Short mmCIF file of C-alpha atoms and ligand atoms in Angstrom, two decimals:
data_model
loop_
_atom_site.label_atom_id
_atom_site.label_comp_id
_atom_site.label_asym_id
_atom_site.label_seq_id
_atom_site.Cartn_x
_atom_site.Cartn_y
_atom_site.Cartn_z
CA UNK A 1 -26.31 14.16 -148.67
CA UNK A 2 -23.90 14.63 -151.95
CA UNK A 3 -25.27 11.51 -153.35
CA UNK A 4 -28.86 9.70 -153.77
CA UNK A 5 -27.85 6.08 -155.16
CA UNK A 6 -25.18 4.35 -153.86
CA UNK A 7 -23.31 2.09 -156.34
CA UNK A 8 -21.33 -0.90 -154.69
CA UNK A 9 -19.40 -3.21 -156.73
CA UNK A 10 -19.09 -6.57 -155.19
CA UNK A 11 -16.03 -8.05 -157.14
CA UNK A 12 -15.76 -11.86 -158.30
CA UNK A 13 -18.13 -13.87 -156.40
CA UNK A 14 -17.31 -16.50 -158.37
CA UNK A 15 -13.48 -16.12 -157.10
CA UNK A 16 -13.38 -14.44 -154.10
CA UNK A 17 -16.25 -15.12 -151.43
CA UNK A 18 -14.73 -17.90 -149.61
CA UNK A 19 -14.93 -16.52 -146.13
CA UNK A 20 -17.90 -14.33 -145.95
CA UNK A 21 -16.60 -11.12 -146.97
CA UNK A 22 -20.32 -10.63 -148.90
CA UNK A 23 -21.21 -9.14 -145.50
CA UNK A 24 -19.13 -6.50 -146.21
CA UNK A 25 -21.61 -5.62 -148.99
CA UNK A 26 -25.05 -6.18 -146.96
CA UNK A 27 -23.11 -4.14 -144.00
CA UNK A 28 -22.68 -0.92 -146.28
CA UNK A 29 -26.42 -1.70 -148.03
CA UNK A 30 -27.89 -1.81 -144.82
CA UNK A 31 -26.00 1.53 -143.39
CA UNK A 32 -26.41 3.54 -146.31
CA UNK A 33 -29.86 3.16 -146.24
CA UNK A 34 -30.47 3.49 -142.42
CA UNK A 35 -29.32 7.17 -144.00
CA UNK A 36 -31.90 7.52 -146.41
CA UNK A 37 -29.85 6.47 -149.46
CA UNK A 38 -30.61 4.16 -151.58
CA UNK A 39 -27.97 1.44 -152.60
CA UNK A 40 -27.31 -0.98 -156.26
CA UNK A 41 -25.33 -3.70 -155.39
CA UNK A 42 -23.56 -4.63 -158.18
CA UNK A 43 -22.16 -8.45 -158.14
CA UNK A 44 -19.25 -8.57 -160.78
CA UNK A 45 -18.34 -12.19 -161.37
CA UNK A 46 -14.71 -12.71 -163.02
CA UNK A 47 -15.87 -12.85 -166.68
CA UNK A 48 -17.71 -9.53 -166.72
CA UNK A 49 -16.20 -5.74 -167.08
CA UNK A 50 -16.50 -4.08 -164.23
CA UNK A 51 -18.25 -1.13 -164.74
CA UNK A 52 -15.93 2.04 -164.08
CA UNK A 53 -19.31 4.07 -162.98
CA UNK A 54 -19.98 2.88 -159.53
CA UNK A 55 -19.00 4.60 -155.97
CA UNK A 56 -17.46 1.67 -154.21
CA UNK A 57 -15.65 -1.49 -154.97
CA UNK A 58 -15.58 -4.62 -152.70
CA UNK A 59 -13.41 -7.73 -152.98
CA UNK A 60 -12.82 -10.51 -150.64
CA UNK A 61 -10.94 -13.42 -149.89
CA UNK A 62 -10.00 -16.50 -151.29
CA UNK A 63 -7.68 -19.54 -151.78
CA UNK A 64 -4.45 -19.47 -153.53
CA UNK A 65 -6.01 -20.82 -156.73
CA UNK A 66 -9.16 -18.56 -157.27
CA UNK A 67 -6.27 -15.69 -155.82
CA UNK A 68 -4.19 -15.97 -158.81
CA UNK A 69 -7.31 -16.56 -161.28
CA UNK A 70 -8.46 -13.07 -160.21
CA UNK A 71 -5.54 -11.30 -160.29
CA UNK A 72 -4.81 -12.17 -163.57
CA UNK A 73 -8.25 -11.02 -164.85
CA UNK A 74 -8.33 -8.05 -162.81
CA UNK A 75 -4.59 -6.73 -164.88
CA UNK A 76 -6.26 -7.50 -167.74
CA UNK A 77 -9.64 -5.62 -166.95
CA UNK A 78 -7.70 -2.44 -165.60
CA UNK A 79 -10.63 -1.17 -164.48
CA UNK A 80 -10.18 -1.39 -160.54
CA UNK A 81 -6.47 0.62 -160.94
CA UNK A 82 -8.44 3.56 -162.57
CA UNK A 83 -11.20 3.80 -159.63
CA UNK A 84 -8.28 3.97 -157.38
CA UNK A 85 -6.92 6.41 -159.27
CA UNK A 86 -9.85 8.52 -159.40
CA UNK A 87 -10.07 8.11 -155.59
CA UNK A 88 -13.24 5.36 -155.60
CA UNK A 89 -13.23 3.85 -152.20
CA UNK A 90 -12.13 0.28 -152.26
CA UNK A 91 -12.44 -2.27 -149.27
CA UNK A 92 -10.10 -5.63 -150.19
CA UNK A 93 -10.27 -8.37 -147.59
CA UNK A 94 -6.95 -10.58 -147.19
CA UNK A 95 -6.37 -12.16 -150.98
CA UNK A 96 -7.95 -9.07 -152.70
CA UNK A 97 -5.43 -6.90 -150.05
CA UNK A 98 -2.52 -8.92 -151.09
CA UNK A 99 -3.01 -8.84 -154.54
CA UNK A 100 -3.80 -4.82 -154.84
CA UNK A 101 0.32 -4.89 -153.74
CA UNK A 102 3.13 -5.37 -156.13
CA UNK A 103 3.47 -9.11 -155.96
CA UNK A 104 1.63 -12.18 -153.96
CA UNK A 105 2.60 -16.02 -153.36
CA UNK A 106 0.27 -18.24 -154.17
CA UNK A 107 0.36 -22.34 -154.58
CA UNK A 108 4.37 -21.75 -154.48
CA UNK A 109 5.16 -19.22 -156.77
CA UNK A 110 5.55 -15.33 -156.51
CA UNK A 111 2.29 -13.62 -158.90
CA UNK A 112 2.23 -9.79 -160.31
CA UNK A 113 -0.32 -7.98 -158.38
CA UNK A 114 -2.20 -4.56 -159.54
CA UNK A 115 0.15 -1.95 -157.77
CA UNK A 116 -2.71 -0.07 -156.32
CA UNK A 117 -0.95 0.12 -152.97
CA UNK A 118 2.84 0.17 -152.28
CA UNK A 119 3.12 -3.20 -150.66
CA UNK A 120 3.86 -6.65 -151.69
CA UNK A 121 3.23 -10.23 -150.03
CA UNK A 122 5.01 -13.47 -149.44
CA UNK A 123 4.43 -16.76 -147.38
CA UNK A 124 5.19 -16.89 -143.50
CA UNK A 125 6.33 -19.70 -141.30
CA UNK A 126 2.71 -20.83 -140.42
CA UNK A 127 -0.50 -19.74 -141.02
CA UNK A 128 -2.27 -17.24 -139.58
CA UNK A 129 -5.90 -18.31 -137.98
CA UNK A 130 -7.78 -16.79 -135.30
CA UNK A 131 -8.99 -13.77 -133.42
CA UNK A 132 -6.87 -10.30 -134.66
CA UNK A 133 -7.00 -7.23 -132.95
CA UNK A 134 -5.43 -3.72 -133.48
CA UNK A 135 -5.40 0.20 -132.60
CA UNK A 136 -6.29 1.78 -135.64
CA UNK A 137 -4.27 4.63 -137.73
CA UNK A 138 -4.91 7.95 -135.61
CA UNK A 139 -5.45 9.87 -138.62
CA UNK A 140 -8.31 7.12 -140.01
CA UNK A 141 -10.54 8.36 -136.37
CA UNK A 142 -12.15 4.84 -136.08
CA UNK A 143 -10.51 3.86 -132.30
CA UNK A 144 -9.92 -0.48 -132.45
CA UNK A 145 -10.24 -3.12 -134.77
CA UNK A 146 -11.38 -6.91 -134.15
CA UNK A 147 -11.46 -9.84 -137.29
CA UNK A 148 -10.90 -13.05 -137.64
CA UNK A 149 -7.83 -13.79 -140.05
CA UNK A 150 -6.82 -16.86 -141.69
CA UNK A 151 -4.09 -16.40 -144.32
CA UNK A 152 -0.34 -18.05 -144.99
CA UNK A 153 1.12 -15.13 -146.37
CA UNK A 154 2.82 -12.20 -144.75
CA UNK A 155 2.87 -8.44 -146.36
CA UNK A 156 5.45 -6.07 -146.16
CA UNK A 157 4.24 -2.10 -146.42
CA UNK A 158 6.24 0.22 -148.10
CA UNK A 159 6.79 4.07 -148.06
CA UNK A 160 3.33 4.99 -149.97
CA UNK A 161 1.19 3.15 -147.39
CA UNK A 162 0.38 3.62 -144.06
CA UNK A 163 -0.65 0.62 -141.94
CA UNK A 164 -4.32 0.41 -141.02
CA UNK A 165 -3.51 -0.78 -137.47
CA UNK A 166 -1.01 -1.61 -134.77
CA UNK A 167 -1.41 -5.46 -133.63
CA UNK A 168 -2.47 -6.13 -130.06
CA UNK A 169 -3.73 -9.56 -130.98
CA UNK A 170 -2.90 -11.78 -134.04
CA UNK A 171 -0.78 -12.04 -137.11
CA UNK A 172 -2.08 -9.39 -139.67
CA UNK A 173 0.80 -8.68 -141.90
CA UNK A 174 3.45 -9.39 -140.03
CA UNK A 175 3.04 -9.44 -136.35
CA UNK A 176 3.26 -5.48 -135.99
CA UNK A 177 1.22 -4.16 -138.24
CA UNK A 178 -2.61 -4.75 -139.79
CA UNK A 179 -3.58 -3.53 -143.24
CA UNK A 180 -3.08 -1.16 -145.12
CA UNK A 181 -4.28 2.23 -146.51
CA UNK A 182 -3.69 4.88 -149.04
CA UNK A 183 -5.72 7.20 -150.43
CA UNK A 184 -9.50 5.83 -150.28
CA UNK A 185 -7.89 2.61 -150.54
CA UNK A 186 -8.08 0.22 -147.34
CA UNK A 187 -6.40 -3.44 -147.47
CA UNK A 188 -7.01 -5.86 -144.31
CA UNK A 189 -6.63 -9.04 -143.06
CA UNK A 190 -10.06 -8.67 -141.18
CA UNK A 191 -12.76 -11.45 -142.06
CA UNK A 192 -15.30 -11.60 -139.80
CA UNK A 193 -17.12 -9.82 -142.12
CA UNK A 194 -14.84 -6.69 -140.85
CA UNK A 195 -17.45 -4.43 -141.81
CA UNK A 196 -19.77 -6.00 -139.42
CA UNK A 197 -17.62 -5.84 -136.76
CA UNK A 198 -16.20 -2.64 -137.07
CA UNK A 199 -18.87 -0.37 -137.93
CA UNK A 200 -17.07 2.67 -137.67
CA UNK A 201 -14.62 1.29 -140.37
CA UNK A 202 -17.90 1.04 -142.41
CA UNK A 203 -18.99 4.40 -142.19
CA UNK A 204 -15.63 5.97 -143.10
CA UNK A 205 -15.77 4.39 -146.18
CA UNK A 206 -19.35 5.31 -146.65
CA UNK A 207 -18.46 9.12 -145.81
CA UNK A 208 -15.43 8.54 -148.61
CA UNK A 209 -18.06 7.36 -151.72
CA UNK A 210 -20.53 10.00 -150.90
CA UNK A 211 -18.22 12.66 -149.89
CA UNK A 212 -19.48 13.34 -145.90
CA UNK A 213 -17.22 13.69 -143.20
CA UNK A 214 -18.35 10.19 -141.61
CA UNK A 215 -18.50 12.27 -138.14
CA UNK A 216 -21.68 14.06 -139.75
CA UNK A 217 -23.56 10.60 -140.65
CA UNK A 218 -26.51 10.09 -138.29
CA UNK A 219 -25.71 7.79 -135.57
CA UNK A 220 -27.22 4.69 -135.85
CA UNK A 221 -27.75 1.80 -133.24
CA UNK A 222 -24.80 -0.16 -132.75
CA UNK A 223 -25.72 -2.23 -129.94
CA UNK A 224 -24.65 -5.19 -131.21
CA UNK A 225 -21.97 -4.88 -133.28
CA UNK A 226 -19.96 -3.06 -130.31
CA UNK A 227 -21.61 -6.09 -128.21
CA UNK A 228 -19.95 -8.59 -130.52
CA UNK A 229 -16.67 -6.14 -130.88
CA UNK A 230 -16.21 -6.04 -126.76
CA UNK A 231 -17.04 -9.97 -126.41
CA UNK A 232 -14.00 -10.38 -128.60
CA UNK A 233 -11.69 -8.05 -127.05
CA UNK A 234 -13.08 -9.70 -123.74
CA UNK A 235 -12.38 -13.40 -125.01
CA UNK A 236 -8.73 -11.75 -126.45
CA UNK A 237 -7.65 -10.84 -123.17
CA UNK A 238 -9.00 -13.53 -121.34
CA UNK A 239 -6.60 -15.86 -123.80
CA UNK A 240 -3.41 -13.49 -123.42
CA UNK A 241 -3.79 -13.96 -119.60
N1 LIG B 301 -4.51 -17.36 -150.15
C1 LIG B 301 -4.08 -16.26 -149.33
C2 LIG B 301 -3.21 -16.68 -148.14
O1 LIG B 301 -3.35 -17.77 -147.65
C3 LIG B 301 -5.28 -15.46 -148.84
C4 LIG B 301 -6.18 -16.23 -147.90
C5 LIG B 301 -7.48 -15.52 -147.60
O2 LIG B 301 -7.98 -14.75 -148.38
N2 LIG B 301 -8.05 -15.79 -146.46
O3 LIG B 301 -2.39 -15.92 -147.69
#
């Protein structure tokens, strides 16, 4: 393998680990070194730099509050724009997606996001909570997606993103469309944690930060996680019927 240590930023605990989205982290940990490589998890809180050095950055969800908090503090760090620019793999769950677009709502009010991806977010009709389903991008080679989402606002994709998925089931950004990506970049509604229900998702991003097609990772044992990933298609369709 390309790399020996794995270096995974989780961003803004303090902010942004409302829903779980730390088992995005323990996912990666735990996959990386069913592979023989050894992983640093890295927790970032909101009044720390974040280091520009590491392989992979993480951030999750949150309320409209801690949303805007973070955003702010991430402009003023910088640091995140550059490891997207440098093509750094980064995995942002529902208010980290939103606020890697132009602009988010939050608490009533429209707030500048980081620009990383060419998208912006604003409030829909109703929220958005429940079991989300979609076919993954083609190109992306990681077949469906299950979550759990739980979100008020809507995002709108523009030209310089693709969307991670079409919707079979849910909301995601606006009915149609789940996600989006760019790059090594990769925005989603998904809770869940995503990661752990979608493991193919995980090792994609894996195979991005150490530079391996993810086809050429060992195979590991996913028993369960497709066990949990058909019980929710199951329970998906049973509801549709
Ligand atoms: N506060 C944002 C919204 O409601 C994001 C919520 C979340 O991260 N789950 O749209």
């Amino acid at each position: 393998m390309a790399l020996s240590t794995l270096r995974i930023v989780w961003l803004y605990p303090d902010l942004l680990s409302t829903y779980g989205d730390r088992g995005n982290l323990l996912v990666l940990a735990h996959r990386a070194r069913a592979r023989g490589i050894d992983v640093e998890p890295m927790q970032i809180r909101s009044d720390q730099h974040i280091p520009h050095t590491a392989d992979m950055y993480l951030i999750g969800g949150g309320e409209d509050g801690p949303q805007a908090v973070a955003a702010d503090r991430l402009l003023q760090d910088g640091a995140l724009s550059r490891a997207a620019e440098a093509g750094k793999p980064i995995l942002a769950i529902c208010a980290g997606y939103q606020l890697l677009g132009s602009s988010f709502y939050a608490n009533g009010r429209a707030y500048e996001g980081l620009n990383i991806l060419d998208l912006r977010s604003d409030r829909g009709p109703s929220r958005a909570v429940g079991e989300i389903a979609g076919d993954s991008h083609p190109q992306l080679g990681i077949g469906p997606i299950t979550g759990f989402e739980n979100h008020g606002g809507r995002t709108h994709l523009g030209e310089a993103v693709q969307p991670l998925a079409r919707v079979t089931a849910g909301v995601g950004n606006d009915g149609t469309t789940e996600g989006a990506w760019a790059g090594h970049v990769i925005g989603t509604y998904m809770h869940g944690p995503g990661l752990a229900r979608n493991p193919r998702l995980a090792d994609l991003l894996l195979g991005w930060a150490i530079g391996v097609d993810p086809a050429q990772l060992p195979p590991l044992d996913d028993t369960w996680p497709e066990r949990l990933r058909s019980e929710r298609f199951q329970a998906l369709q049973a509801a549709a019927q």
